[in-house]
């Protein structure tokens, strides 16, 4: 059963989604990047963009659940492309009520004919029509509570076990369910160019419906339209950024005129946020291990009209060997992490991360923080952040860091929105996806006491 070579876009949304899903599986590529590249390359219309995105993300989000439903109906081995076709078709039948089930079956059969042969098409038709007749089996058949939760929410069981141990069953269940809900797009207003009200008006003129966030004052929720295609975006009035990732710069809160270091800066969302908070006065050095990623920062700076940032390719684990010791008023370490807080945007993370991958990350995080201490002035402020909800990478790293550096003192997080201020503990804040409908994020703040303190 060999797969015929297909063009990725011939007007067939389902065939394009299948191609993206296969590429994600084969190359462990990020679905969000492949979707964006496909939409831009083939200039896909808005009506098709929505379905393409929904089919790709939805099938990925619910992969384990779909496999559980499919298992009783599949006899013998099937090619990987056929399995993804069955998953995508069942996703439409089970989750998308506006698409008639028979239409999803017919489309699947046609794709099977084009990519394979009549025998495969007949098998696909038989499996999907059997499901239509008999329905899918209940997850109540799974006796173990964690295993049942893993299948119902389509997360690996090792991760469910880990989170249940850390946060309890109900809290974990809320998080896993939230991970499968498509996020609302958010943007950050560039306050060096316009007020929030001015940007809302500008977006409305361009057909974009936006409303203020209840949490972050510079954040807008985009309720309809494509913000990246607006003049407001091209002219640097907004940056597309998840709301919770606005927290690190907000908490660091550097003042105009300060000398600031952003140690893991690319692609620059937090760097440009720092510059805007500083009203484009002072200096920021943005470093990153990957030189090509620094180009993204430079592009964003030009678009936003910010000129206080310099970039340099530098490994944060060796930064103290190259930069001025005790030379910075404030430092942001948005550290490399497992990314377990952004599964709603990158559902493929659920299936590619392994538990052993998480254990090696803390070593990297602590090495970067160790260099940050050497570069921070006495009395200077350091903020550590990650886009994960893993206790070892977050609270565990903070505890190990403070134990190794007596000169550093955990301090209360400042400048937080009132709704989140009550959630901080001991200078740390863990934001879960269900808290404000944003990515999972962690922030901690420290001050360097110095010899005289």
PDB file of N, CA and C in Angstrom, residues 22 38 91 110 135 138 142 175-176 308 346 353 371 445 449:
ATOM      1  N   UNK A  22       0.996  14.304   8.344  1.00  0.00           N
ATOM      2  CA  UNK A  22       2.034  13.310   8.040  1.00  0.00           C
ATOM      3  C   UNK A  22       3.427  13.899   8.212  1.00  0.00           C
ATOM      4  N   UNK A  38       2.085  26.821   4.995  1.00  0.00           N
ATOM      5  CA  UNK A  38       1.161  26.348   3.963  1.00  0.00           C
ATOM      6  C   UNK A  38       0.182  27.448   3.562  1.00  0.00           C
ATOM      7  N   UNK A  91     -12.303  12.511  13.519  1.00  0.00           N
ATOM      8  CA  UNK A  91     -12.368  13.796  14.229  1.00  0.00           C
ATOM      9  C   UNK A  91     -13.542  14.624  13.716  1.00  0.00           C
ATOM     10  N   UNK A 110     -12.478   9.321  -1.157  1.00  0.00           N
ATOM     11  CA  UNK A 110     -11.867   9.924  -2.351  1.00  0.00           C
ATOM     12  C   UNK A 110     -10.364  10.134  -2.158  1.00  0.00           C
ATOM     13  N   UNK A 135     -21.258   3.372  16.602  1.00  0.00           N
ATOM     14  CA  UNK A 135     -20.803   4.369  17.557  1.00  0.00           C
ATOM     15  C   UNK A 135     -19.451   3.992  18.154  1.00  0.00           C
ATOM     16  N   UNK A 138     -17.153   3.574  25.011  1.00  0.00           N
ATOM     17  CA  UNK A 138     -17.045   4.505  26.132  1.00  0.00           C
ATOM     18  C   UNK A 138     -15.683   4.383  26.808  1.00  0.00           C
ATOM     19  N   UNK A 142     -12.264   1.958  30.827  1.00  0.00           N
ATOM     20  CA  UNK A 142     -10.894   2.036  31.354  1.00  0.00           C
ATOM     21  C   UNK A 142     -10.973   2.194  32.870  1.00  0.00           C
ATOM     22  N   UNK A 175      -6.714  21.383  33.648  1.00  0.00           N
ATOM     23  CA  UNK A 175      -5.629  21.813  32.769  1.00  0.00           C
ATOM     24  C   UNK A 175      -5.641  21.029  31.460  1.00  0.00           C
ATOM     25  N   UNK A 176      -5.832  19.715  31.530  1.00  0.00           N
ATOM     26  CA  UNK A 176      -5.806  18.882  30.335  1.00  0.00           C
ATOM     27  C   UNK A 176      -6.957  19.222  29.399  1.00  0.00           C
ATOM     28  N   UNK A 308      16.658  50.907  21.102  1.00  0.00           N
ATOM     29  CA  UNK A 308      17.572  50.810  22.257  1.00  0.00           C
ATOM     30  C   UNK A 308      18.126  49.389  22.435  1.00  0.00           C
ATOM     31  N   UNK A 346       0.752  24.261  20.284  1.00  0.00           N
ATOM     32  CA  UNK A 346       1.627  23.250  19.673  1.00  0.00           C
ATOM     33  C   UNK A 346       1.239  21.872  20.214  1.00  0.00           C
ATOM     34  N   UNK A 353       7.526  14.925  23.505  1.00  0.00           N
ATOM     35  CA  UNK A 353       8.318  15.049  24.737  1.00  0.00           C
ATOM     36  C   UNK A 353       8.371  13.713  25.470  1.00  0.00           C
ATOM     37  N   UNK A 371      25.222  32.412  35.429  1.00  0.00           N
ATOM     38  CA  UNK A 371      25.873  33.498  34.694  1.00  0.00           C
ATOM     39  C   UNK A 371      25.156  34.823  34.912  1.00  0.00           C
ATOM     40  N   UNK A 445      10.982  36.139  40.791  1.00  0.00           N
ATOM     41  CA  UNK A 445      11.779  37.364  40.829  1.00  0.00           C
ATOM     42  C   UNK A 445      12.781  37.313  41.983  1.00  0.00           C
ATOM     43  N   UNK A 449      21.490  40.898  46.706  1.00  0.00           N
ATOM     44  CA  UNK A 449      21.648  41.649  47.970  1.00  0.00           C
ATOM     45  C   UNK A 449      22.960  42.416  48.021  1.00  0.00           C
TER      46      UNK A 449
END
